[in-house]
CSV table of C-alpha atoms in Angstrom, one decimal:
chain,number,residue,atom,x,y,z
Q,196,MET,CA,-39.6,-20.7,5.8
Q,197,LYS,CA,-39.8,-23.2,8.6
Q,198,LYS,CA,-36.1,-24.0,8.1
Q,199,GLU,CA,-35.2,-20.3,8.3
Q,200,VAL,CA,-37.3,-19.9,11.5
Q,201,LYS,CA,-35.6,-22.8,13.1
Q,202,ILE,CA,-32.1,-21.4,12.2
Q,203,MET,CA,-33.1,-18.0,13.7
Q,204,LEU,CA,-34.3,-19.7,16.9
Q,205,ILE,CA,-31.1,-21.6,17.2
Q,206,ILE,CA,-29.1,-18.4,16.8
Q,207,LEU,CA,-31.2,-16.6,19.3
Q,208,GLY,CA,-30.8,-19.5,21.8
Q,209,ILE,CA,-27.0,-19.4,21.3
Q,210,ILE,CA,-27.0,-15.6,22.0
Q,211,ILE,CA,-29.1,-16.1,25.1
Q,212,LEU,CA,-26.8,-18.8,26.4
Q,213,LEU,CA,-23.7,-16.7,25.6
Q,214,PHE,CA,-25.1,-13.7,27.5
Q,215,LEU,CA,-26.1,-16.0,30.4
Q,216,ALA,CA,-22.6,-17.4,30.6
Q,217,ILE,CA,-21.1,-13.9,30.5
Q,218,PHE,CA,-23.5,-12.8,33.3
Q,219,ILE,CA,-22.7,-15.9,35.5
Q,220,ASN,CA,-19.0,-15.2,35.0
Q,221,HIS,CA,-19.5,-11.6,36.1
Q,222,GLN,CA,-21.4,-12.6,39.2
Q,223,ILE,CA,-18.6,-15.1,40.1
Q,224,GLY,CA,-16.1,-12.3,39.6
Q,225,LEU,CA,-18.0,-9.9,41.8
Q,226,LYS,CA,-18.3,-12.5,44.6
Q,227,ARG,CA,-14.6,-13.2,44.4
Q,228,GLU,CA,-13.7,-9.5,44.5
Q,229,ALA,CA,-16.1,-8.7,47.4
Q,230,LYS,CA,-13.3,-9.2,49.9
Q,231,LEU,CA,-11.4,-6.3,48.3
Q,232,LEU,CA,-14.3,-3.8,48.7
Q,233,THR,CA,-13.8,-2.9,52.4
Q,234,PRO,CA,-14.2,0.9,52.5
Q,235,ILE,CA,-10.8,2.7,52.5
Q,236,GLY,CA,-12.2,5.7,54.4
Q,237,GLN,CA,-15.3,5.9,56.4
Q,238,LEU,CA,-19.0,5.6,55.6
Q,239,VAL,CA,-21.4,8.3,56.7
Q,240,GLU,CA,-25.2,8.3,56.4
Q,241,VAL,CA,-26.7,10.8,54.0
Q,242,ASP,CA,-30.4,10.7,53.2
Q,243,GLY,CA,-30.7,7.1,54.5
Q,244,HIS,CA,-27.8,5.8,52.4
Q,245,ASN,CA,-24.1,5.3,52.9
Q,246,MET,CA,-21.6,7.8,51.4
Q,247,SER,CA,-17.9,7.2,51.4
Q,248,ILE,CA,-15.5,9.9,52.5
Q,249,TYR,CA,-11.7,9.7,53.0
Q,250,ILE,CA,-9.7,12.1,55.2
Q,251,GLU,CA,-5.9,12.4,55.4
Q,252,GLY,CA,-3.7,15.0,57.1
Q,253,GLU,CA,-4.3,17.6,59.8
Q,254,GLY,CA,-3.4,20.9,58.2
Q,255,ASP,CA,-5.2,24.2,59.0
Q,256,ARG,CA,-6.6,24.4,55.4
Q,257,THR,CA,-8.9,21.7,54.0
Q,258,ILE,CA,-8.8,20.6,50.4
Q,259,VAL,CA,-11.9,18.8,49.1
Q,260,PHE,CA,-11.4,16.6,46.0
Q,261,LEU,CA,-14.5,16.1,43.8
Q,262,SER,CA,-14.2,13.4,41.1
Q,263,GLY,CA,-15.1,13.7,37.4
Q,264,GLY,CA,-18.1,11.9,35.9
Q,265,GLY,CA,-17.7,8.1,35.7
Q,266,THR,CA,-14.4,8.0,37.7
Q,267,CYS,CA,-15.3,4.7,39.5
Q,268,SER,CA,-12.8,5.0,42.4
Q,269,PRO,CA,-12.2,8.7,43.4
Q,270,ILE,CA,-10.2,7.9,46.5
Q,271,LEU,CA,-7.6,5.9,44.6
Q,272,ASP,CA,-7.8,8.1,41.5
Q,273,PHE,CA,-6.7,11.2,43.5
Q,274,LYS,CA,-4.1,9.4,45.7
Q,275,SER,CA,-1.0,10.2,43.7
Q,276,LEU,CA,-1.8,13.9,44.2
Q,277,TYR,CA,-3.3,14.2,47.7
Q,278,SER,CA,-0.5,12.0,49.2
Q,279,LEU,CA,1.9,14.8,48.3
Q,280,LEU,CA,-0.3,17.4,50.0
Q,281,SER,CA,-1.5,15.7,53.2
Q,282,ASP,CA,1.7,16.6,55.2
Q,283,ASP,CA,0.6,20.3,55.0
Q,284,TYR,CA,-3.1,20.2,54.5
Q,285,LYS,CA,-6.2,18.2,55.5
Q,286,VAL,CA,-7.2,16.5,52.3
Q,287,VAL,CA,-10.7,15.0,51.8
Q,288,VAL,CA,-12.2,12.9,49.0
Q,289,VAL,CA,-16.0,12.7,48.9
Q,290,GLU,CA,-17.3,9.8,46.8
Q,291,LYS,CA,-20.7,10.7,45.4
Q,292,PHE,CA,-23.5,8.2,45.4
Q,293,GLY,CA,-22.8,5.6,42.7
Q,294,TYR,CA,-19.1,6.0,43.0
Q,295,GLY,CA,-16.4,4.1,44.9
Q,296,PHE,CA,-17.6,2.7,48.2
Q,297,SER,CA,-20.8,4.8,48.3
Q,298,ASP,CA,-24.2,3.3,47.7
Q,299,VAL,CA,-25.7,3.2,44.2
Q,300,VAL,CA,-29.0,5.0,44.4
Q,301,ASP,CA,-31.6,6.1,41.9
Q,302,LYS,CA,-31.8,9.7,42.8
Q,303,GLU,CA,-32.2,13.0,40.9
Q,304,ARG,CA,-28.8,14.5,40.1
Q,305,ASP,CA,-29.8,18.1,39.9
Q,306,VAL,CA,-26.7,20.0,41.0
Q,307,ALA,CA,-28.5,21.3,44.1
Q,308,PHE,CA,-29.1,17.7,45.2
Q,309,VAL,CA,-25.5,16.6,44.4
Q,310,LEU,CA,-24.1,19.5,46.4
Q,311,ALA,CA,-26.5,18.9,49.3
Q,312,ASP,CA,-25.2,15.3,49.5
Q,313,THR,CA,-21.6,16.4,49.5
Q,314,ARG,CA,-22.2,19.0,52.2
Q,315,ALA,CA,-24.1,16.5,54.3
Q,316,ALA,CA,-21.3,14.0,54.0
Q,317,LEU,CA,-18.7,16.5,55.1
Q,318,ALA,CA,-20.9,17.6,58.1
Q,319,ALA,CA,-21.5,13.9,59.1
Q,320,ALA,CA,-17.7,13.3,59.0
Q,321,GLY,CA,-17.1,16.5,61.1
Q,322,VAL,CA,-15.1,18.3,58.4
Q,323,GLU,CA,-15.7,22.0,58.7
Q,324,GLY,CA,-15.2,24.7,56.1
Q,325,PRO,CA,-14.1,26.9,54.5
Q,326,TYR,CA,-12.9,24.5,51.9
Q,327,ILE,CA,-10.5,24.7,49.0
Q,328,LEU,CA,-12.4,22.8,46.3
Q,329,CYS,CA,-10.4,20.6,43.9
Q,330,PRO,CA,-12.8,19.3,41.2
Q,331,HIS,CA,-11.8,17.2,38.2
Q,332,SER,CA,-13.7,17.4,35.0
Q,333,MET,CA,-17.5,17.4,35.3
Q,334,SER,CA,-17.5,18.2,39.0
Q,335,GLY,CA,-16.3,21.6,38.1
Q,336,ILE,CA,-20.0,22.5,37.7
Q,337,GLU,CA,-20.7,21.4,41.3
Q,338,ALA,CA,-17.7,23.4,42.6
Q,339,LEU,CA,-18.7,26.6,40.8
Q,340,TYR,CA,-22.3,26.2,42.0
Q,341,TRP,CA,-21.0,25.7,45.6
Q,342,ALA,CA,-19.1,29.0,45.3
Q,343,GLN,CA,-22.2,30.7,44.0
Q,344,GLN,CA,-24.6,29.5,46.6
Q,345,TYR,CA,-22.3,29.3,49.7
Q,346,PRO,CA,-19.4,31.7,49.1
Q,347,GLU,CA,-18.5,31.7,52.8
Q,348,GLU,CA,-17.7,28.0,52.5
Q,349,VAL,CA,-15.4,28.2,49.5
Q,350,SER,CA,-12.0,29.9,50.0
Q,351,ALA,CA,-10.7,28.8,46.5
Q,352,ILE,CA,-11.2,26.5,43.6
Q,353,ILE,CA,-8.4,24.5,42.1
Q,354,GLY,CA,-9.6,22.9,38.9
Q,355,LEU,CA,-8.0,19.7,37.6
Q,356,ASP,CA,-9.0,20.1,34.0
Q,357,MET,CA,-12.4,21.0,35.2
Q,358,ALA,CA,-15.5,21.6,33.1
Q,359,VAL,CA,-17.0,25.0,32.9
Q,360,PRO,CA,-20.6,25.8,31.9
Q,361,GLU,CA,-19.7,26.8,28.3
Q,362,ALA,CA,-18.4,23.3,27.6
Q,363,TYR,CA,-22.0,22.0,27.7
Q,364,GLU,CA,-23.8,24.6,25.7
Q,365,ASP,CA,-23.6,22.5,22.5
Q,366,TYR,CA,-23.1,19.1,24.3
Q,367,LYS,CA,-24.8,16.3,22.4
Q,368,MET,CA,-25.6,13.4,24.7
Q,369,ASN,CA,-25.3,10.0,23.0
Q,370,VAL,CA,-28.1,8.2,24.9
Q,371,PRO,CA,-27.9,4.9,22.9
Q,372,MET,CA,-24.2,4.6,23.7
Q,373,LEU,CA,-24.8,5.4,27.4
Q,374,LYS,CA,-27.4,2.7,27.6
Q,375,LEU,CA,-25.1,0.2,25.8
Q,376,SER,CA,-22.3,0.9,28.2
Q,377,GLN,CA,-24.6,0.4,31.2
Q,378,PHE,CA,-25.8,-2.9,29.7
Q,379,ALA,CA,-22.3,-4.0,29.1
Q,380,ALA,CA,-21.3,-3.2,32.7
Q,381,ARG,CA,-24.3,-4.9,34.3
Q,382,ILE,CA,-24.1,-8.1,32.3
Q,383,GLY,CA,-20.3,-8.3,32.6
Q,384,ILE,CA,-19.2,-7.8,29.0
Q,385,ILE,CA,-16.6,-5.3,30.2
Q,386,ARG,CA,-14.7,-8.2,31.8
Q,387,LEU,CA,-14.0,-9.5,28.3
Q,388,LEU,CA,-12.3,-6.3,27.2
Q,389,PRO,CA,-8.5,-6.5,27.8
Q,390,GLY,CA,-7.1,-3.7,29.9
Q,391,ILE,CA,-10.3,-1.8,30.3
Q,392,ALA,CA,-10.0,-1.8,34.1
Q,393,GLU,CA,-6.5,-0.3,34.0
Q,394,SER,CA,-7.1,3.4,34.8
Q,395,GLU,CA,-4.6,6.1,34.3
Q,396,ALA,CA,-4.1,6.2,38.1
Q,397,MET,CA,-3.0,2.6,37.8
Q,398,LYS,CA,-0.7,3.1,34.8
Q,399,TYR,CA,0.9,6.4,35.7
Q,400,GLY,CA,0.3,7.1,39.4
Q,401,THR,CA,1.8,5.8,42.6
Q,402,LEU,CA,-0.7,3.1,43.6
Q,403,THR,CA,0.6,0.0,45.2
Q,404,GLU,CA,-0.1,-3.4,43.6
Q,405,GLU,CA,-2.7,-4.1,46.3
Q,406,GLU,CA,-4.4,-0.7,45.6
Q,407,LYS,CA,-4.5,-1.6,41.9
Q,408,GLU,CA,-6.4,-4.8,42.7
Q,409,ILE,CA,-8.8,-2.8,44.8
Q,410,TYR,CA,-9.3,-0.3,42.0
Q,411,LYS,CA,-10.1,-3.1,39.5
Q,412,ALA,CA,-12.6,-4.6,41.9
Q,413,VAL,CA,-14.3,-1.2,42.4
Q,414,PHE,CA,-14.3,-0.7,38.6
Q,415,PHE,CA,-16.3,-3.9,38.0
Q,416,SER,CA,-18.9,-2.9,40.6
Q,417,ARG,CA,-19.1,0.8,40.0
Q,418,THR,CA,-19.0,1.4,36.2
Q,419,ALA,CA,-22.0,3.1,34.5
Q,420,THR,CA,-24.1,2.9,37.6
Q,421,THR,CA,-27.7,4.1,37.7
Q,422,THR,CA,-26.5,7.2,39.7
Q,423,MET,CA,-23.8,8.0,37.2
Q,424,MET,CA,-26.3,7.8,34.3
Q,425,ASN,CA,-28.7,10.1,36.1
Q,426,GLU,CA,-25.8,12.5,36.7
Q,427,VAL,CA,-24.8,12.6,33.0
Q,428,SER,CA,-28.5,13.0,32.0
Q,429,SER,CA,-28.7,16.2,34.2
Q,430,ILE,CA,-25.3,17.8,33.4
Q,431,LYS,CA,-26.5,20.0,30.5
Q,432,GLU,CA,-29.3,21.6,32.6
Q,433,ASN,CA,-26.9,21.9,35.6
Q,434,ALA,CA,-24.3,23.6,33.5
Q,435,LYS,CA,-26.9,26.0,32.1
Q,436,LEU,CA,-28.1,26.9,35.7
Q,437,VAL,CA,-24.5,27.6,36.8
Q,438,GLY,CA,-23.6,29.6,33.7
Q,439,GLU,CA,-26.6,31.9,34.1
Q,440,ALA,CA,-25.6,32.7,37.7
Q,441,GLY,CA,-22.3,34.2,36.5
Q,442,VAL,CA,-18.6,33.6,37.4
Q,443,PRO,CA,-18.0,33.3,41.2
Q,444,GLN,CA,-15.2,35.6,42.4
Q,445,VAL,CA,-13.1,33.3,44.5
Q,446,PRO,CA,-9.4,32.7,44.0
Q,447,MET,CA,-9.1,30.2,41.2
Q,448,LEU,CA,-6.3,28.1,39.8
Q,449,LEU,CA,-7.0,26.0,36.7
Q,450,PHE,CA,-4.7,23.2,35.5
Q,451,VAL,CA,-5.6,22.6,31.9
Q,452,SER,CA,-4.8,19.4,29.9
Q,453,ASN,CA,-4.0,19.2,26.2
Q,454,GLY,CA,-7.6,18.2,25.6
Q,455,SER,CA,-6.8,14.5,24.9
Q,456,GLY,CA,-9.3,12.1,26.5
Q,457,THR,CA,-12.0,14.7,27.1
Q,458,GLY,CA,-14.4,13.8,24.4
Q,459,TRP,CA,-14.3,17.3,23.1
Q,460,GLU,CA,-12.3,18.8,20.2
Q,461,GLU,CA,-8.9,19.4,22.0
Q,462,GLU,CA,-8.5,23.1,21.3
Q,463,ALA,CA,-12.1,23.8,22.1
Q,464,TRP,CA,-11.8,22.1,25.5
Q,465,THR,CA,-8.7,24.2,26.5
Q,466,ASN,CA,-10.3,27.4,25.2
Q,467,TYR,CA,-13.4,27.0,27.4
Q,468,GLN,CA,-11.2,27.2,30.5
Q,469,LYS,CA,-8.9,29.9,29.1
Q,470,ASP,CA,-12.0,32.1,28.4
Q,471,TYR,CA,-13.5,31.4,31.8
Q,472,ILE,CA,-10.4,32.3,33.8
Q,473,LYS,CA,-10.3,35.7,32.1
Q,474,GLU,CA,-13.5,36.6,34.1
Q,475,VAL,CA,-11.9,35.7,37.5
Q,476,LYS,CA,-10.2,38.6,39.2
Q,477,ASN,CA,-7.8,36.4,41.2
Q,478,GLY,CA,-7.3,33.7,38.7
Q,479,LYS,CA,-4.4,31.7,37.2
Q,480,LEU,CA,-4.2,29.1,34.5
Q,481,ILE,CA,-1.4,26.5,34.0
Q,482,GLU,CA,-1.3,24.5,30.8
Q,483,LEU,CA,-0.1,21.0,30.9
Q,484,ASN,CA,0.9,18.8,28.0
Q,485,CYS,CA,-0.9,15.7,29.2
Q,486,PRO,CA,-4.3,14.0,28.9
Q,487,HIS,CA,-7.5,14.8,30.8
Q,488,TYR,CA,-6.6,13.0,34.1
Q,489,VAL,CA,-3.9,15.6,34.8
Q,490,HIS,CA,-3.5,14.5,38.5
Q,491,ASP,CA,-2.4,11.0,37.4
Q,492,HIS,CA,0.3,12.4,35.1
Q,493,GLU,CA,1.6,15.6,36.6
Q,494,TYR,CA,0.9,15.1,40.3
Q,495,GLU,CA,4.3,16.3,41.5
Q,496,LEU,CA,4.1,19.6,39.5
Q,497,ILE,CA,0.5,20.1,40.4
Q,498,ALA,CA,1.2,19.6,44.2
Q,499,GLU,CA,4.0,22.2,44.1
Q,500,GLU,CA,1.8,24.7,42.2
Q,501,ILE,CA,-1.1,24.1,44.6
Q,502,SER,CA,1.1,24.8,47.6
Q,503,ASP,CA,2.5,28.0,46.0
Q,504,PHE,CA,-1.0,29.2,45.1
Q,505,ILE,CA,-2.4,28.7,48.6
Q,506,LEU,CA,0.6,30.5,50.2
Q,507,SER,CA,0.4,33.4,47.8
Q,508,SER,CA,-3.3,33.8,47.3
Q,509,LEU,CA,-5.1,32.7,50.5
C-alpha cells in the first residue's frame, strides 16, 4: 500500500510540474505577444471598462457588424467583407466585452445588457443610427432584440448565417466541455494544439501576414474568456425572450451556410433560418455552399448582394 501511495504521489507531482511548465510557457508567450495587442480601432468607456470599436468608410448608411459567440477577433474576422463595402458605406465593428481588444469583465450577459453595451459604445464613438445590423451566428439574437426594442434604430438586418430563436429551443449546453475549454485556454494547453489559432479568416480571407500574427496573439488572450462563458450560459434564455416577442418586421437578408461548423445537424440549422425568413414581409434568403463563417469564404459574393439589397430595399 505504501508503495502504491508513493507511486501515486510521484505521478501527481509530475502532472503538477507539467501543468506548471505549460502555464509558464503560456505566460511567456502572452508577454511576447503583448506588443501585437495595440488596439486596431479605438477604445471607448462603457460602464467603467474599455470597449473596442472599429470604424471605416464615410458612407451615408452605417453597417454595424456583430460577431458570433467565441469569435476572438471580430475586427479581423470581418475584414475580408467590410473592406469591400467601406468605399460606399460606413462600416463599424463593435467588439463586445471579452472579445478582441475589449476588456474581459465578469458581467451578466442578459441580451438587454449586451445590447446596452453595444449601443453605449456606438454613442461614445459618435456613430449615429439608424443602423444596418450585420450579425454573425449567435449575435443574431442581439440583432433581432435590437429591432424589437428600438425599431427606429434598425433599418435592416443582414444575417451572416445568423442564429434565430428556434435554434436554441432544444439546445443542450455541454457545461463540462465549456469548463474544460476555459481551463485549457487559461493554463495555455491550447498553445500545444497545432493549427488551433488559425481561424478561417486567416486561411481563406484577405488578411496580411502582420494581421494574421495579430489574430493569433488575440486568440491566445481572448479564448473562452469569462465574459464569453457568461454569454453562452445566457443564450438559451435570451433566445426564448426574443422568440416570445415575435418576428421584427424590418427588411432582412439572410446568408445561410451549408450548416457545416455550426454544431447543429446541418439540415436543421439551415431550416431554422428558412422557416424564420418566411415570417418576414420584406425578406430574402441566399443559400451558400460553404461553412458557418460565410464572410470568410464568400466575401466577394456577399458584398455584392449586400449592396444590391441596400439599393433595392432601403
